Amino acid sequence: MVETINLTRVYRLGSSEIRALRGVSLGVEEGTFTTILGPSGSGKSTLLHLIGLLDRPTSGRVLFRGRDTSLLSDRERRRLRLRNIGFVFQTFNLLPTLTALENVELPMALAGVRPPEQRRRAIRLLEEVGLGDRLHHRPSKLSVGEMQRVAVARALANGPSLIIADEPTGELDSKTGEEVLRLLKGLCEERGVTVLMATHDERAARLSDRTYRLLDGVLQG
């Protein structure tokens, strides 16, 4: 589904250069749970941002179902991202003034889904992640585990084929983190969704179909 070819990402800070990624090549197969494991500062988030089309590489290519995304305009990249990729972040990124239901509806509104369908789909997704009784709660009234479940439901809103999860258990205790990992794993097994996750959590490797290790911007295997 996704292939990266010799990706590099260099950030310039004054006269200095920070090489976040150094020639990373990997493949993610359709319907699999793939983990990128590494410590903080290893380049995991940078790699996910490139694969998720949130950033462009300094050099190298990202292929999405064989399509070279480096040849796409910014508008084409946004369209591909909105229709095909869902994101789950460590800090949830829920809008505090919106309810759980409204947070899940938001990506559908951006994609032009009609309001009645937004509501129907958002309710179903929140019920699937075990939050059918929290539809009208704002983030401040939810536990951290519940907020991450809302984030997972939101990531599924437009029926993506790829979920990119950046440290989804980073703010959670071990029990809640395990529940979120199993929820993501279930997306692969029950929906056929491809999950690509970056984490420093060794537990994730047990649930993964494939694990890569990243250290100082270099893929270890």
XYZ file of C-alpha atoms in Angstrom, residues 20-211:
192
model
C 15.913 13.811 10.930
C 15.784 10.977 8.385
C 18.663 9.393 6.522
C 17.661 7.333 3.504
C 14.646 5.470 4.907
C 13.111 2.811 2.654
C 10.234 0.645 3.862
C 7.004 -0.956 2.729
C 3.623 -1.240 4.422
C 1.297 -3.924 3.079
C -2.451 -3.517 2.782
C -4.458 -4.623 5.820
C -1.474 -5.009 8.142
C -0.521 -3.543 11.515
C 2.975 -2.113 11.124
C 4.940 -0.523 13.951
C 7.895 1.851 13.822
C 9.663 1.490 17.148
C 12.223 3.938 18.468
C 13.109 6.371 21.244
C 12.123 10.022 21.341
C 14.033 11.992 18.716
C 14.652 9.002 16.460
C 12.669 10.481 13.547
C 9.449 8.475 13.954
C 7.071 11.437 13.823
C 8.947 12.961 10.906
C 8.554 9.715 8.968
C 4.828 9.519 9.705
C 4.347 13.142 8.649
C 5.962 12.369 5.297
C 3.945 9.183 4.753
C 0.769 11.006 5.819
C 1.477 13.803 3.305
C 1.664 16.432 6.031
C 5.203 17.331 4.936
C 7.467 16.842 1.935
C 10.843 15.060 2.048
C 14.117 16.786 1.319
C 14.785 13.912 -1.072
C 13.305 10.503 -1.814
C 9.755 9.435 -2.626
C 6.565 8.263 -0.951
C 4.398 5.951 -3.067
C 0.741 5.469 -2.140
C -0.704 2.451 -3.942
C 1.983 2.907 -6.556
C 1.289 6.598 -7.039
C 4.290 8.885 -6.613
C 3.028 11.559 -4.225
C 5.981 13.838 -4.993
C 4.338 14.550 -8.350
C 1.091 15.744 -6.771
C 0.130 19.361 -6.184
C -0.673 20.513 -2.660
C -4.372 20.383 -3.510
C -4.097 16.815 -4.810
C -2.176 15.788 -1.698
C -4.874 17.273 0.547
C -7.585 15.434 -1.359
C -5.732 12.111 -1.185
C -5.072 12.612 2.530
C -8.663 13.552 3.373
C -10.150 10.585 1.530
C -7.615 7.883 2.327
C -5.749 8.609 5.583
C -6.909 8.962 9.177
C -4.672 10.259 11.973
C -4.452 9.434 15.678
C -2.099 11.628 17.726
C -0.546 11.280 21.170
C -2.306 14.381 22.499
C -5.667 13.531 20.850
C -6.072 16.970 19.152
C -9.788 17.115 19.910
C -11.476 20.509 19.692
C -12.409 21.385 23.289
C -15.584 23.298 22.425
C -17.078 20.390 20.455
C -18.720 17.259 21.822
C -17.378 13.801 21.052
C -20.038 13.489 18.361
C -19.163 16.843 16.798
C -15.436 16.058 16.823
C -16.092 12.886 14.837
C -18.421 14.706 12.437
C -15.868 17.413 11.627
C -13.707 15.484 9.091
C -16.878 14.421 7.290
C -18.007 18.038 7.040
C -14.644 18.916 5.486
C -15.113 16.084 2.980
C -18.562 17.340 1.979
C -20.622 14.575 3.605
C -24.259 15.581 4.131
C -25.174 16.385 7.774
C -27.653 13.497 8.279
C -25.018 11.020 7.100
C -22.392 12.705 9.290
C -24.576 12.189 12.348
C -25.482 8.583 11.512
C -21.879 7.590 10.811
C -20.444 9.413 13.846
C -22.898 7.730 16.227
C -22.075 4.315 14.777
C -18.321 4.874 15.069
C -18.529 6.090 18.660
C -20.660 3.090 19.549
C -18.073 0.810 17.935
C -15.297 2.217 20.146
C -17.455 1.840 23.247
C -18.559 5.451 23.677
C -22.229 5.268 22.800
C -23.041 6.823 26.172
C -20.570 9.710 25.744
C -21.829 11.235 22.501
C -22.591 14.662 23.933
C -19.646 14.962 26.318
C -16.944 17.527 25.610
C -13.283 16.438 25.951
C -12.996 18.016 29.412
C -15.627 15.553 30.651
C -13.874 12.481 29.212
C -11.027 10.391 30.591
C -7.771 10.309 28.614
C -8.629 6.818 27.407
C -12.042 7.982 26.232
C -10.487 10.956 24.436
C -8.167 8.632 22.545
C -11.131 6.450 21.585
C -12.882 9.541 20.221
C -9.700 10.269 18.262
C -9.770 6.745 16.795
C -13.435 7.164 15.817
C -12.612 10.524 14.221
C -9.751 8.930 12.270
C -12.260 6.452 10.805
C -14.820 9.111 9.887
C -14.162 9.205 6.139
C -13.565 5.473 5.756
C -9.781 5.659 5.284
C -7.731 2.745 4.042
C -4.747 3.837 6.184
C -4.635 4.909 9.831
C -1.458 6.676 10.967
C -1.060 6.613 14.746
C 1.729 8.684 16.302
C 2.458 7.531 19.880
C -1.242 6.775 20.528
C -0.502 5.303 23.982
C 1.974 7.986 25.063
C -0.471 9.774 27.395
C -2.174 6.617 28.687
C -1.604 4.253 31.597
C -0.561 0.699 30.753
C -4.059 -0.823 30.958
C -5.714 1.875 28.862
C -2.793 1.831 26.433
C -3.249 -1.907 25.937
C -6.947 -1.356 25.211
C -6.148 1.257 22.552
C -3.544 -1.018 20.953
C -6.079 -3.837 20.743
C -8.645 -1.432 19.315
C -6.206 -0.488 16.544
C -5.349 -4.141 15.945
C -9.054 -4.886 15.616
C -9.318 -2.342 12.804
C -6.938 -4.492 10.769
C -8.647 -7.768 11.549
C -12.277 -6.662 11.316
C -12.219 -3.788 8.817
C -9.134 -4.554 6.758
C -7.749 -1.106 7.587
C -3.982 -0.675 7.349
C -2.464 0.713 10.559
C 0.965 2.339 10.695
C 1.984 3.263 14.226
C 5.037 4.971 15.686
C 5.792 4.251 19.333
C 8.489 3.720 21.935
C 6.224 1.106 23.579
C 7.701 -2.382 23.200
C 4.267 -3.918 23.896
C 3.116 -2.801 20.475
C 5.556 -5.137 18.760
C 3.625 -8.130 20.119
C 0.507 -7.087 18.215
C 2.247 -6.000 15.017
C 2.491 -7.908 11.776
C 5.747 -6.096 11.039
C 8.035 -4.006 13.241
